[in-house]
Structures are given as structure tokens and as C-alpha cells.
Coordinates of C-alpha atoms in Angstrom, one line a residue:
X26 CA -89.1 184.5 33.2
X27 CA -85.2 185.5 33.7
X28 CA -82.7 182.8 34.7
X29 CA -82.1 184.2 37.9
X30 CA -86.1 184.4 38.6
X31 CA -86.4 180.8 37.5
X32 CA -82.8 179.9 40.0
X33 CA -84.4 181.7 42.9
X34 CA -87.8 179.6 42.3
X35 CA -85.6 176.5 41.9
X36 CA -84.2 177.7 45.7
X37 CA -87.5 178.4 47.4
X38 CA -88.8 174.9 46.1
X39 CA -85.9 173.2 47.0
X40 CA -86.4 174.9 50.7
X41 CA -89.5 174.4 50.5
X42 CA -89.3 170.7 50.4
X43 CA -86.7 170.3 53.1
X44 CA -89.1 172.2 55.2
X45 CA -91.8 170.0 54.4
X46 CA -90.2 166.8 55.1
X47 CA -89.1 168.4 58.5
X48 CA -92.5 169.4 59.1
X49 CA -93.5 165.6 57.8
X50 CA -91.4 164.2 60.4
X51 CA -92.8 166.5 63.1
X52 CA -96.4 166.1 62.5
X53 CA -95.9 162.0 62.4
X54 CA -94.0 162.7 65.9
X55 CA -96.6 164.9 67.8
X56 CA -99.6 162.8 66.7
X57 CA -98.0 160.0 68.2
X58 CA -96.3 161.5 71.4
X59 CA -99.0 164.0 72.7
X60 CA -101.9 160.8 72.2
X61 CA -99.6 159.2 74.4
X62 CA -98.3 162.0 76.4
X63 CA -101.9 162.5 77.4
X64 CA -103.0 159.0 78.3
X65 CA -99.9 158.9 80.3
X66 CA -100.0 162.4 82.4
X67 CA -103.4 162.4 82.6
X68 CA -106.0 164.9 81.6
X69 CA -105.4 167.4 84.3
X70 CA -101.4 167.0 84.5
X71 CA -101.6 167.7 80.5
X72 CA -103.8 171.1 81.5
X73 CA -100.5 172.0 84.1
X74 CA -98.1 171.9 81.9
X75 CA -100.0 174.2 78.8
X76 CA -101.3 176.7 81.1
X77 CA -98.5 177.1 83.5
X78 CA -95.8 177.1 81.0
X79 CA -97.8 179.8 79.1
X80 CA -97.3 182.1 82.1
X81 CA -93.6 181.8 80.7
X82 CA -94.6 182.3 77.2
X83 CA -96.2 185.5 78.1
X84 CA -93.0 186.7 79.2
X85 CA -91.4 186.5 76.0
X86 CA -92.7 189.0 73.6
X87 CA -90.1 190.9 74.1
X88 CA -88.1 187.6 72.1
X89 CA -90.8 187.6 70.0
X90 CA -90.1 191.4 68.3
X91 CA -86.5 191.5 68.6
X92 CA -86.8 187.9 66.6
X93 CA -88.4 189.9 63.6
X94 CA -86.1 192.3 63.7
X95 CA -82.9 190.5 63.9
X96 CA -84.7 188.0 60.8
X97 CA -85.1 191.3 58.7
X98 CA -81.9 193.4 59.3
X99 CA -79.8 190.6 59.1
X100 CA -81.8 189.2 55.6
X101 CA -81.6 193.3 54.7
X102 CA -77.8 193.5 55.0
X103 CA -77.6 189.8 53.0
X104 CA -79.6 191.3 50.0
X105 CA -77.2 195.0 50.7
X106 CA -74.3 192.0 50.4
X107 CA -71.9 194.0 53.1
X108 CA -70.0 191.5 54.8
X109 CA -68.7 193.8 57.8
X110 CA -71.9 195.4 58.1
X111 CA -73.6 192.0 58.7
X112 CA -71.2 191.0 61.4
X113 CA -71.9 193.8 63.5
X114 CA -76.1 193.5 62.9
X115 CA -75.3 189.9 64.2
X116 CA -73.1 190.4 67.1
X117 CA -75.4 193.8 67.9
X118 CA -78.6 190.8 67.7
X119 CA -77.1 188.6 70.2
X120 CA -75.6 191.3 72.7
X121 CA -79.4 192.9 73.1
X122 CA -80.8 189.2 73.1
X123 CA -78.8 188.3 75.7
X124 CA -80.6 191.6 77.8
X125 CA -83.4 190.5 77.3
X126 CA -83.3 186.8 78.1
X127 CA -81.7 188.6 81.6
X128 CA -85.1 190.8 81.7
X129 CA -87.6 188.3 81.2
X130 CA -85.7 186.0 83.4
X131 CA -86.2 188.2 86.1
X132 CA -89.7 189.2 85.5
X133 CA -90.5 185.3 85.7
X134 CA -88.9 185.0 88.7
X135 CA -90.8 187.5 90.5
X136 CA -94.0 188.9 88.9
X137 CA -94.6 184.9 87.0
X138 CA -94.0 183.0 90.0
X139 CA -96.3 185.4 92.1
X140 CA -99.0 184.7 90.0
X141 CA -98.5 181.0 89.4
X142 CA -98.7 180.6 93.4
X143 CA -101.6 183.2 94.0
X144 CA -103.6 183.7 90.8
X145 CA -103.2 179.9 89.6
X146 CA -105.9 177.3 90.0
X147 CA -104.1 174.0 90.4
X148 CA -105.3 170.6 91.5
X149 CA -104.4 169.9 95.1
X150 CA -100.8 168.2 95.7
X151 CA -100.0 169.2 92.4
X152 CA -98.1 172.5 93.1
X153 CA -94.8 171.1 93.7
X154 CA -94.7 169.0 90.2
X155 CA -96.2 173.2 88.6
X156 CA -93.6 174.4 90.0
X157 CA -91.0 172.3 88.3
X158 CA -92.6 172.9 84.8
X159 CA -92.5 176.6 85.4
X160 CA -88.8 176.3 86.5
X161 CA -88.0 174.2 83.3
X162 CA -90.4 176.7 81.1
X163 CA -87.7 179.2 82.6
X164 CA -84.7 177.9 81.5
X165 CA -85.5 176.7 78.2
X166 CA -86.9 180.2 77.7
X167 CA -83.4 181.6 78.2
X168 CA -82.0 179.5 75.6
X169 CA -84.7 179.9 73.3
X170 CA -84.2 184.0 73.6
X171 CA -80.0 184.0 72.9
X172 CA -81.0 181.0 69.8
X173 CA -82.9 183.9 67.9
X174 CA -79.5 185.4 66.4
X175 CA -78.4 181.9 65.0
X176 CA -81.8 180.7 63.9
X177 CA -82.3 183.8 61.8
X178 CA -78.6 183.3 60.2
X179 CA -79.7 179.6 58.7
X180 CA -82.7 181.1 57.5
X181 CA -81.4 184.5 55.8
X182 CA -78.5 181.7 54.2
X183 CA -81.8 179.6 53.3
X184 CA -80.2 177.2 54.5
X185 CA -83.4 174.9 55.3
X186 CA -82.3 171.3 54.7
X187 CA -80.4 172.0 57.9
X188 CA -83.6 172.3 59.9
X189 CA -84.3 169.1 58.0
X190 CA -81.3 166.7 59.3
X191 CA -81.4 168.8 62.8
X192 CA -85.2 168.0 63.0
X193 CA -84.5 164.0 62.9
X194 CA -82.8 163.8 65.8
X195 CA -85.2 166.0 67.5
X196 CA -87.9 163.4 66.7
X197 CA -85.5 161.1 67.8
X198 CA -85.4 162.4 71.2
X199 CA -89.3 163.0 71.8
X200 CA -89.6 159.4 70.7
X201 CA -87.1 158.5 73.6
X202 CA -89.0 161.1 75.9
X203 CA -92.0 158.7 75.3
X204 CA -90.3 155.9 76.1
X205 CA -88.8 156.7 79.6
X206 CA -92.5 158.1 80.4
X207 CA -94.1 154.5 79.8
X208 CA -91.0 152.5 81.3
X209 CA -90.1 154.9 85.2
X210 CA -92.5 154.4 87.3
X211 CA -92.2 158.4 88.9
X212 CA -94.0 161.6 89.1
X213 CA -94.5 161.3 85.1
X214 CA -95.1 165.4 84.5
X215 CA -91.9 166.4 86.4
X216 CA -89.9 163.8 84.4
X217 CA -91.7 165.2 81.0
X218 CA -91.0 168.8 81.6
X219 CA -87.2 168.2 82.5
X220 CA -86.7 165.7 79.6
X221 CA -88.2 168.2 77.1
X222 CA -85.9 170.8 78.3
X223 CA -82.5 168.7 77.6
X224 CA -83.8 168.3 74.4
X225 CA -84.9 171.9 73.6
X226 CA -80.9 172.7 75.1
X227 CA -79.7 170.0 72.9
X228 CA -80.9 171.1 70.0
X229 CA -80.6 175.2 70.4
X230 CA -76.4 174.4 71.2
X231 CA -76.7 172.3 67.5
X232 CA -78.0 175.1 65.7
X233 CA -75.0 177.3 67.4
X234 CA -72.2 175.1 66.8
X235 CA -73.6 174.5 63.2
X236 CA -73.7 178.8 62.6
X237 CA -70.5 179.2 64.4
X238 CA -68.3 176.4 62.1
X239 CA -70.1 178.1 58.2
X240 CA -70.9 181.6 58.6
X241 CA -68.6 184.2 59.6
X242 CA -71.1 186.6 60.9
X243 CA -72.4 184.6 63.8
X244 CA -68.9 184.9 65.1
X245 CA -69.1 186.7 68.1
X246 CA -67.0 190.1 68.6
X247 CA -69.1 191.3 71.2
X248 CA -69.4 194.5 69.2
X249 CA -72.2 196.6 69.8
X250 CA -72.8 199.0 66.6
X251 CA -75.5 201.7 67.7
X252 CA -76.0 203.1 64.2
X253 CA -77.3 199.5 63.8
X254 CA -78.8 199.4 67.6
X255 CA -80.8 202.3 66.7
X256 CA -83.0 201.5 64.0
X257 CA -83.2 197.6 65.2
X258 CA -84.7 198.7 68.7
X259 CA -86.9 201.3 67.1
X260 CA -88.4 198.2 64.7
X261 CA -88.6 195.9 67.6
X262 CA -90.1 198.4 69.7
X263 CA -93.4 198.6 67.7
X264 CA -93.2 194.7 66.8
X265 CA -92.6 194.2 70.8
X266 CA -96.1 196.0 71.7
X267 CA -98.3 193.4 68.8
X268 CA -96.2 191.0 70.4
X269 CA -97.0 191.6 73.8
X270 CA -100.9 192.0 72.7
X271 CA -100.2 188.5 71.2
X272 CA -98.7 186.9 74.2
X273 CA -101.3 188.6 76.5
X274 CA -104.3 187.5 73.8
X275 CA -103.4 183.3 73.7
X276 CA -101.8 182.9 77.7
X277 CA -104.5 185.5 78.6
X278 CA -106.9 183.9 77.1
X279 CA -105.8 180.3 78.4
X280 CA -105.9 181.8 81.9
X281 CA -109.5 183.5 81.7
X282 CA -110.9 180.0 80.8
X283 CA -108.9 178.5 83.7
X284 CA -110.7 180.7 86.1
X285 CA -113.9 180.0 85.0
X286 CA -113.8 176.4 83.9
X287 CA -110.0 174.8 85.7
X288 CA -107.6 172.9 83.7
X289 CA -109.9 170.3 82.1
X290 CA -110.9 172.9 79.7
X291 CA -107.0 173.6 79.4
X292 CA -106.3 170.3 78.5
X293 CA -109.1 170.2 75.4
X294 CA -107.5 173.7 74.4
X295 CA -104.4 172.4 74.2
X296 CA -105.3 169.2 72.0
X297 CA -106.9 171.8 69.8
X298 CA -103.5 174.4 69.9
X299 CA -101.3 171.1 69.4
X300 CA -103.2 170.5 66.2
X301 CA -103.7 173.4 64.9
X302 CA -99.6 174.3 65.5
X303 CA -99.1 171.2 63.4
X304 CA -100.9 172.0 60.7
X305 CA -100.0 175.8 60.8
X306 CA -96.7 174.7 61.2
X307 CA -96.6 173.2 57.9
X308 CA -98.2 175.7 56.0
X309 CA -95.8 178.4 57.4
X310 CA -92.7 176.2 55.1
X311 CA -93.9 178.4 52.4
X312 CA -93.8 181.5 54.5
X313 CA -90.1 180.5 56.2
X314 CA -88.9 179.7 52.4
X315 CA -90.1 182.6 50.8
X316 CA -89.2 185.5 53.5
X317 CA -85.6 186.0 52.6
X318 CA -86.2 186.9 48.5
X319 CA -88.9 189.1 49.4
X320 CA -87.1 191.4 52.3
X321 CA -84.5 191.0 49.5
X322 CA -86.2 191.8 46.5
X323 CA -87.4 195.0 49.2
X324 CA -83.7 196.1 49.7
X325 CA -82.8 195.6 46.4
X326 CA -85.8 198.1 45.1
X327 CA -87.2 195.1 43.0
X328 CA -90.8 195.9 44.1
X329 CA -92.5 193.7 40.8
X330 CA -90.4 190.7 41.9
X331 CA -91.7 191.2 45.3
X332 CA -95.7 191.2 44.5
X333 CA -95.6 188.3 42.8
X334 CA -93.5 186.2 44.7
X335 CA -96.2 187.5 47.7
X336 CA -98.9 187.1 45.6
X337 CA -97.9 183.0 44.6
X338 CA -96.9 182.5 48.1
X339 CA -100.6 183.8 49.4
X340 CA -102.6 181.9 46.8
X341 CA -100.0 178.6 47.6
X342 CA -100.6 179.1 51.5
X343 CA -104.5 179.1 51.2
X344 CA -104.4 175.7 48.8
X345 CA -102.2 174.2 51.3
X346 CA -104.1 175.2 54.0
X347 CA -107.3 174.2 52.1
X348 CA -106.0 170.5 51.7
X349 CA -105.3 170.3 55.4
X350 CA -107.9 171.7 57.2
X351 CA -111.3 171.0 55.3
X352 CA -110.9 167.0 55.5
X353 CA -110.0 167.7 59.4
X354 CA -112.6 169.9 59.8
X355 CA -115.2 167.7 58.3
X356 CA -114.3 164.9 60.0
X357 CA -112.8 166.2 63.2
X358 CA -114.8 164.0 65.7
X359 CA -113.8 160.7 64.0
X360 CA -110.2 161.7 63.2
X361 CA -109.8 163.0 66.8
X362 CA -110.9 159.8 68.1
X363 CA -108.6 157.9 66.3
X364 CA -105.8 159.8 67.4
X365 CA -106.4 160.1 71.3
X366 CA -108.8 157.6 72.5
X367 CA -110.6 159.5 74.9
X368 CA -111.4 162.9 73.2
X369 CA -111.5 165.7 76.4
X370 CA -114.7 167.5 76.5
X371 CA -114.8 171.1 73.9
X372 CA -112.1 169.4 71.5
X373 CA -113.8 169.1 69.0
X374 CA -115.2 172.6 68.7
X375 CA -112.2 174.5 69.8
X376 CA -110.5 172.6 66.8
X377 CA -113.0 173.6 64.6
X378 CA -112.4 177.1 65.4
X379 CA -108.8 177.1 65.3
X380 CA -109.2 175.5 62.0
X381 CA -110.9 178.4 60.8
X382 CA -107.8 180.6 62.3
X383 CA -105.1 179.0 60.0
X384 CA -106.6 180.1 57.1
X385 CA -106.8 183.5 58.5
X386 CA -103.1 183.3 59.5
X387 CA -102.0 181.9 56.4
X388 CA -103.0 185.0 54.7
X389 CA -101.3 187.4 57.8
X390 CA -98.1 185.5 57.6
X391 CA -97.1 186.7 54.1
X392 CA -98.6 190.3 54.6
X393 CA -96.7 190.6 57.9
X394 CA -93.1 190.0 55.8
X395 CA -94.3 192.8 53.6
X396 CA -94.6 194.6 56.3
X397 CA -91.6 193.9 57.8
X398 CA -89.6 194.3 54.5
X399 CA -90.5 198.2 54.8
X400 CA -89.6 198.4 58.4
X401 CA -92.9 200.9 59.5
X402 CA -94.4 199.1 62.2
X403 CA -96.1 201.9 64.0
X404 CA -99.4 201.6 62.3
X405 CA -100.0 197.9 62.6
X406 CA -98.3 197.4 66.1
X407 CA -101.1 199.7 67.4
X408 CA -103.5 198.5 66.1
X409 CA -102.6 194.8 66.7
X410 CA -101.5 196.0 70.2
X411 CA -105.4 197.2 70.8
X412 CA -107.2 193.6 69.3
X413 CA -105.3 191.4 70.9
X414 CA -105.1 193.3 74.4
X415 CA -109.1 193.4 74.2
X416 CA -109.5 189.8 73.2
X417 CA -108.5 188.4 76.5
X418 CA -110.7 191.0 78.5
X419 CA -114.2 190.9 75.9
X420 CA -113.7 187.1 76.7
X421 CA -114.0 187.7 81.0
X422 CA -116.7 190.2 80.7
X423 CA -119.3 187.5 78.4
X424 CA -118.6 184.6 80.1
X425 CA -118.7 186.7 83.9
X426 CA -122.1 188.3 82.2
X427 CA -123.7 185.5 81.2
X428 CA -122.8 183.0 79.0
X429 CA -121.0 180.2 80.4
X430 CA -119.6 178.5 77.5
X431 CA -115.7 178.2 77.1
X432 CA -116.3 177.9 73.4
X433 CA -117.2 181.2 73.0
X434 CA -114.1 182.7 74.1
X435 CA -112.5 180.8 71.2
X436 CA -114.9 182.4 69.0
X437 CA -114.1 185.7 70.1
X438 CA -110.2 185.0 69.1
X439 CA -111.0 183.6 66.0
X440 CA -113.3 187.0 64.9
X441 CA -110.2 189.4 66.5
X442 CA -107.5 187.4 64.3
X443 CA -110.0 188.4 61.0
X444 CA -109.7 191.9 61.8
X445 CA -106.2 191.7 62.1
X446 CA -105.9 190.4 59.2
X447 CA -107.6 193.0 57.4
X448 CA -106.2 195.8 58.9
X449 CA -102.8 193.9 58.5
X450 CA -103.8 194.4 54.3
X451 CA -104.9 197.9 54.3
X452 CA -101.5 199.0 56.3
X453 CA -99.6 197.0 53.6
X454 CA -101.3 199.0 50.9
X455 CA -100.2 202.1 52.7
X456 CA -96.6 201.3 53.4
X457 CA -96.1 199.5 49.9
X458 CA -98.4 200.9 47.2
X459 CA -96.9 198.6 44.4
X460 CA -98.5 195.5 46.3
X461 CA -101.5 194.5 44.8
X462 CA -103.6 194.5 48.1
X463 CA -107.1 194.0 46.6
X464 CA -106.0 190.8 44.7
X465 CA -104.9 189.2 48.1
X466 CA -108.2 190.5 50.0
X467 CA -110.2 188.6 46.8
X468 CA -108.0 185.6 46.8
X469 CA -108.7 185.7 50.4
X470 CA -112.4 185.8 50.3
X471 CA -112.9 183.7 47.5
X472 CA -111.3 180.5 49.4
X473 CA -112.8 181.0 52.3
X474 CA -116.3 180.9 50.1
X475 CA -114.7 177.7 48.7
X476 CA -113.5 176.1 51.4
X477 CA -117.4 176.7 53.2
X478 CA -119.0 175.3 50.3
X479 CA -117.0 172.3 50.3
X480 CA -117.7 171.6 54.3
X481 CA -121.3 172.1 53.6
X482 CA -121.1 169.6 50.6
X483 CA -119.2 166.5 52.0
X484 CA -121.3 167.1 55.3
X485 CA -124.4 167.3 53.9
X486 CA -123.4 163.9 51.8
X487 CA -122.4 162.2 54.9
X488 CA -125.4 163.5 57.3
X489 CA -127.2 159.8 57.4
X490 CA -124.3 158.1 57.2
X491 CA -121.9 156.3 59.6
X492 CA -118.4 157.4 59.9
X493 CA -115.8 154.7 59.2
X494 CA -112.4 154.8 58.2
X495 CA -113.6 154.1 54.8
X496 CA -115.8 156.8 54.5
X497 CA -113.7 159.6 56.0
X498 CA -111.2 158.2 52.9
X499 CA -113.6 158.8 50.2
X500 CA -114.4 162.0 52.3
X501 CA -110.8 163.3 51.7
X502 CA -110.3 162.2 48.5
X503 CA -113.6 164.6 47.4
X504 CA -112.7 167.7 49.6
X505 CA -108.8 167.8 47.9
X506 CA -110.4 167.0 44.3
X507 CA -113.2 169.8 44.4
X508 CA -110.8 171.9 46.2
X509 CA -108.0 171.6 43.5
X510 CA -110.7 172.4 40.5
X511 CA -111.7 175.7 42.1
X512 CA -108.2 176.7 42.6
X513 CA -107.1 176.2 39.2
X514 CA -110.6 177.7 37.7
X515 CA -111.2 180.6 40.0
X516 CA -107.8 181.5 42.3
X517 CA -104.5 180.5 40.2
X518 CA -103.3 182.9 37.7
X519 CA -101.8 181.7 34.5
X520 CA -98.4 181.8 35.1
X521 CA -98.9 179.3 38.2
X522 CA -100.6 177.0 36.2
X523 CA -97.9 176.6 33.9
X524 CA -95.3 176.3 36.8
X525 CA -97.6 173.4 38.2
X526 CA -97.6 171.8 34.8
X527 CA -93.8 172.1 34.1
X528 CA -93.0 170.9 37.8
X529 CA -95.7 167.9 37.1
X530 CA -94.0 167.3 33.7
X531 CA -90.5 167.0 34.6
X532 CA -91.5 165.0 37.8
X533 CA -93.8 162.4 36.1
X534 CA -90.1 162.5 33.4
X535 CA -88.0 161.3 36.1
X536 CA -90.1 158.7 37.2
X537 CA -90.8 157.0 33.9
X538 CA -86.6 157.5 33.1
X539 CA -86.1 155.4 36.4

């Protein structure tokens, strides 16, 4: 290994970490805030705000694929190492995110707010309070669309301990959030939804000041470049229509089971989104640490640097994922009782399924940076574009048909994110020959095989047995253990075993030195 391999490792770990104590943070945070978030809003004022502020999110893929392709040309000018040329990528960025946070703004104001008074199902007397959390969703939509520019700077910098610090006074606020819920005595789900949007403000003009103060890039000039315009709207063109397919697959999704079932149903599937963000949130470190040295190693024409650091990140992602979602899995009704009391009805099984989705996003997260580092879209956008757009509408026609059963419709997205997945690998294959696509369709497999022999283990010890705290303990410590012995037998190559044993060597040093 060179010594500017082994520095870059050195970085990605060291971002790595920062991300994960951020995440650590976060996850401690939502556990605690959405139990009592719930138990203070109430089941069906909980449903309001996911569903109707998901009319909002479906505005924004738009956001969503001009995000990718600001992240990439702006990492892809870092790695080129052209000062000037970055400015005006940045300063082209924000003047086109700026039109669309304009667009969508409009389009939620007329076409959202249409729907949200004629399409909607809300309780009675609760239209007034919707209305504010769609007006807030709004707003904090167009701060979260002109953010994208500055977000993507801290990250092509790797500068992640930044998202660390920034985090703890995030958590800080929620925690206050919490507080004035319990303490004013008030229409609790207005107060929530204009609370989260100061913070969400608060924090986006942070990041801003932050960029503005340590990188000369992200100041603005106003200059729009259309040699630069050009090829970023092409690439966000055909990452806008998987987008859009995205938005229209979750919020469409949402809203087909609100029709059929109301917002009680809304409410379990947005327990079961909060967790599985959480814990796909803290998988995706790897993924946010690793994605500027591979679009780099891409612009620099280092394509063997580039496999492998995919390759590690892939096989690291499904371990991490492993260790997170098998104990929750196996022990979701217990651990979900724990956490919110009164456990809404389909929790369990939507988490379950959702579950199952990380693992499959795990994998797409790192194949859709390879992806990106090439910049051909076309093949993958329509064939996302046609999944996700069908999800939504195969999940109206079975439950109109005949089956009545809300937890089919998360099956249904579970089954159209695998095939995206796989597609997602054979279109990196095309675009990038030198990526060893097989070996990350066979690491795939073999830990989902893993992972569903483990369940079937621990569940089949613990099928005449009562669940205690004690037991779901002994539980975890048995999933992580046989997990961790099939990874290093069957998944890890050699060269990440010996990383592991260098890192656990000169870790276990320093703690015996002190």
C-alpha cells in the first residue's frame, strides 16, 4: 500500500468517525423525541404531519438531481484541482438552485395546496393545523433547495467533523423542541411544525456562514458559466426523472395507503420510515466519507484505486448494516415497545420490511457514486424512472382488486428497490468495465443468505421463550458474533482483514499506553 493510499484511508476513517458520532448523537435524539413526539401529538396528528409534509417532499426532486450533480461536478473540479473553474461550478450551482427552489415553490402553492384541500383525507377540525405544516414544509423546503451548493462544498473538502460539532446543537434544539411541547398548553402540531422549521433555518444559515468564512469557492459572483451549465443540467436532467420516480414511489405510496386505510396507517409508516432513516442514516457515513476519493480517483483516471475503495466500502456497508438490522429485526416487537409505549397497529411489519430495504440500499448507495463518477445517467434514470413510477400505481390496483392489507404495499416497494438494485449493477458494469460488478452482486447475495440464516437461528432459539430485556441482550450479542465470523470467513478479502487487525492493534496499543 502507497503512503498516499494509506493517508487517504487515514482521511476516510477519520471522516468516518466524525460521521458516526454525529449519527450517534442523532439516533440517541430521535429515539427519544419522536417516542415522545408521538405520545404528545397523538397518533393521528403524528400521521398529518408525515403525510402532508410529504406532498412537499414530492415536489422536490428536482433538489434531489441537481443535489448529485452539484456533489459530483464540484468533487470533479476538486480532484481536476482548478481553482477558478470551481468557483464558477459553485456559483453556476447556486444560481440554478435558486430557480428551482422558485419553481417548486410555485408548484406547491398551487398544484400541492390543491391536492392537500381536495385529494387529502384529514380528520375533521384538523385542516387548519395541515395547513400550517404544509406552509412550514414550504418554507423549509426553500432553504433546504439554495443549502445544496454549501452542503456539497463541506463534503467535496471532507470536511465531516463539521457536520459533527453543527449536529450537537441541532440535537440541542430538538431536545428544546420537546421541551416547549410538554410545557405550552397549545395546538401541539402547529407549535411542532413551526419550531422544527426555525431549527432547520438555523442550522442551513450555519452551514453558509461556515462555507462562506473557509472556502473561496462558495463565494458568490453570481456568475453563471454555461460551458459548465450545460453538462450539469444535462446530468441532472436524467438524475431529476429517478428522482421524480423516487419522490412519486415513497409520498405516492404514503398517499395510496391514506386513501384506503387514513392516517392511522400513516402514523405506523412513519414509526417504521423514522427507524429505518436512523439506521440507514448511519450506514450511509461510509457512503458520505468515501464519495469524494472515488469521483476523484474517476477524474483522475485511477480506475484500480476506485474498485477497491468501492469494493471495501460495499462489503463495510453490508457488515454495518448486518449489526444493525438483524438484532432489530429479530427482536422488533419487544424493542419497539420499549421505545414508544403504545406500538401503532402494522409497525412492526412495515419495520420489518424496511429492514430488509437497507440492506438493499446499502448496496445501491455505493453503485449509484460509480455511477455518478462517469456522469451517464440515461440508462439508469430510465429505468429507475419506470420502477418507481409503477410502484405507487401496482400498489392501488392490489389493494383496489382485492387484498386489503396495507402491508402489502410495503412489500411491493421492498421487491421494486431489489430490482433497482440490480439493474443499478449491471449499468455500472456497462459504464465502468474495470469495476468488478460480479464480486459486488456475490458479496451481495451471500449476506443477505447470512443475514436470513442468522434470523432463522436466534428466532428459532427464542420461539418458547419469553422476551425480556435480558434475553433480547444475549440475543444481540449472538446475531453480531455469528455475523462477524461469516464476514471474516466468507465476505472479507485479505487485505481487509489485515486493516482490521492493524486498526485493532494500534487501538488496543493506545489503551494499554494510557
Amino acid at each position: 500500500m502507497t503512503n498516499q493510499t494509506s493517508e487517504n484511508n487515514k482521511r476516510i476513517a477519520k471522516n468516518a468517525v466524525f460521521l458516526y458520532a454525529r449519527m450517534l448523537l442523532s439516533i440517541i435524539v430521535s429515539l427519544y423525541t419522536s417516542r415522545i413526539v408521538l405520545q404528545t401529538l397523538g397518533v393521528e396528528d403524528y400521521g398529518i404531519y408525515g403525510v402532508v409534509g410529504g406532498v412537499v417532499s414530492m415536489f422536490t426532486f428536482l433538489n434531489s438531481a441537481m443535489s448529485g450533480a452539484t456533489s459530483r461536478y464540484l468533487t470533479f473540479e476538486m480532484g481536476k484541482g482548478n481553482e477558478s473553474r470551481l468557483k464558477e461550478t459553485f456559483s453556476t450551482a447556486f444560481i440554478i438552485h435558486i430557480g428551482i427552489a422558485v419553481a417548486i415553490f410555485i408548484i406547491a402553492e398551487t398544484v400541492g395546496l390543491w391536492f392537500l384541500c381536495n385529494k387529502m383525507v384529514i380528520p375533521e377540525g384538523r385542516m387548519l393545523a395541515a395547513h400550517v405544516v404544509y406552509q412550514c414544509s414550504v418554507i423549509g423546503m426553500f432553504f433546504t433547495i439554495t443549502q445544496v451548493p454549501y452542503s456539497a462544498v463541506i463534503v467535496a473538502h471532507e470536511k465531516m467533523d463539521i457536520y459533527a460539532y453543527v449536529e450537537l446543537l441541532n440535537v440541542g434544539l430538538k431536545l428544546a423542541i420537546v421541551y416547549v411541547l410538554l410545557v405550552l398548553n397549545w395546538d401541539k402540531l402547529i407549535i411542532y411544525s413551526i419550531l422544527m422549521l426555525l431549527v432547520s433555518i438555523s442550522i442551513s444559515l450555519i452551514y453558509r456562514f461556515y462555507c462562506t468564512r473557509h472556502y473561496k469557492e462558495s463565494h458568490l459572483t453570481l456568475v453563471l458559466n454555461k460551458q459548465i451549465m450545460k453538462p450539469m443540467l444535462n446530468f441532472s436532467t436524467w438524475n431529476m426523472l429517478a428522482e421524480c420516480g423516487y419522490a412519486f414511489r415513497v409520498h405516492g405510496s404514503n398517499i395510496v395507503l391514506n386513501m384506503f386505510f387514513g392516517t392511522i396507517v400513516n402514523a405506523a409508516g412513519g414509526i417504521a420510515t423514522t427507524v429505518q432513516g436512523i439506521l440507514l442514516g448511519f450506514v450511509s457515513n461510509v457512503v458520505t466519507a468515501v464519495r469524494p476519493q472515488i469521483i476523484g480517483n474517476y477524474s483522475r483516471g485511477d480506475l484500480s484505486r476506485m474498485n477497491n475503495l468501492m469494493l471495501s466500502s460495499i462489503r463495510l456497508n453490508l457488515f454495518l448494516v448486518g449489526v444493525l438490522t438483524i438484532p432489530m429485526y429479530v427482536d422488533a416487537p419487544y424493542v419497539l415497545k420499549l421505545w414508544l409505549g403504545n406500538v401503532p397497529t402494522y409497525c412492526v411489519d412495515f419495520c420489518r420490511l424496511l429492514l430488509i430495504a437497507i440492506f438493499i440500499t446499502s448496496v445501491s448507495q455505493i453503485v449509484t457514486i460509480g455511477i455518478h463518477a462517469s456522469g451517464k445517467l440515461r440508462q439508469t434514470s430510465i429505468v429507475r424512472n419506470i420502477i418507481y413510477i409503477l410502484t405507487p400505481i401496482i400498489i392501488y390496483i392490489v389493494l383496489k382488486i382485492k387484498l386489503q392489507n396495507p402491508v402489502i404495499g410495503y412489500v411491493i416497494i421492498v421487491l421494486s428497490q431489489m430490482i433497482v438494485c440490480l439493474t443499478d449493477i449491471y449499468i455500472l458494469h456497462i459504464n465502468i468495465p474495470q469495476i468488478k460488478c460480479l464480486s459486488i452482486f456475490v458479496d451481495y447475495v451471500k449476506t443477505f443468505i447470512t443475514a436470513a440464516i442468522i434470523v432463522c437461528v436466534v428466532s428459532g432459539l427464542n420461539e418458547n421463550r419469553q422476551t425480556t430485556f435480558l434475553t433480547v441482550c444475549v440475543n444481540f450479542i449472538v446475531e453480531w458474533a455469528l455475523l462477524f465470523i461469516a464476514f471474516w470467513a466468507f465476505i472479507f478479502e485479505r487485505y481487509e482483514k489485515d486493516m482490521i487487525k492493524s486498526s485493532l492493534t494500534t487501538l488496543f496499543k493506545k489503551i494499554t499506553e494510557e
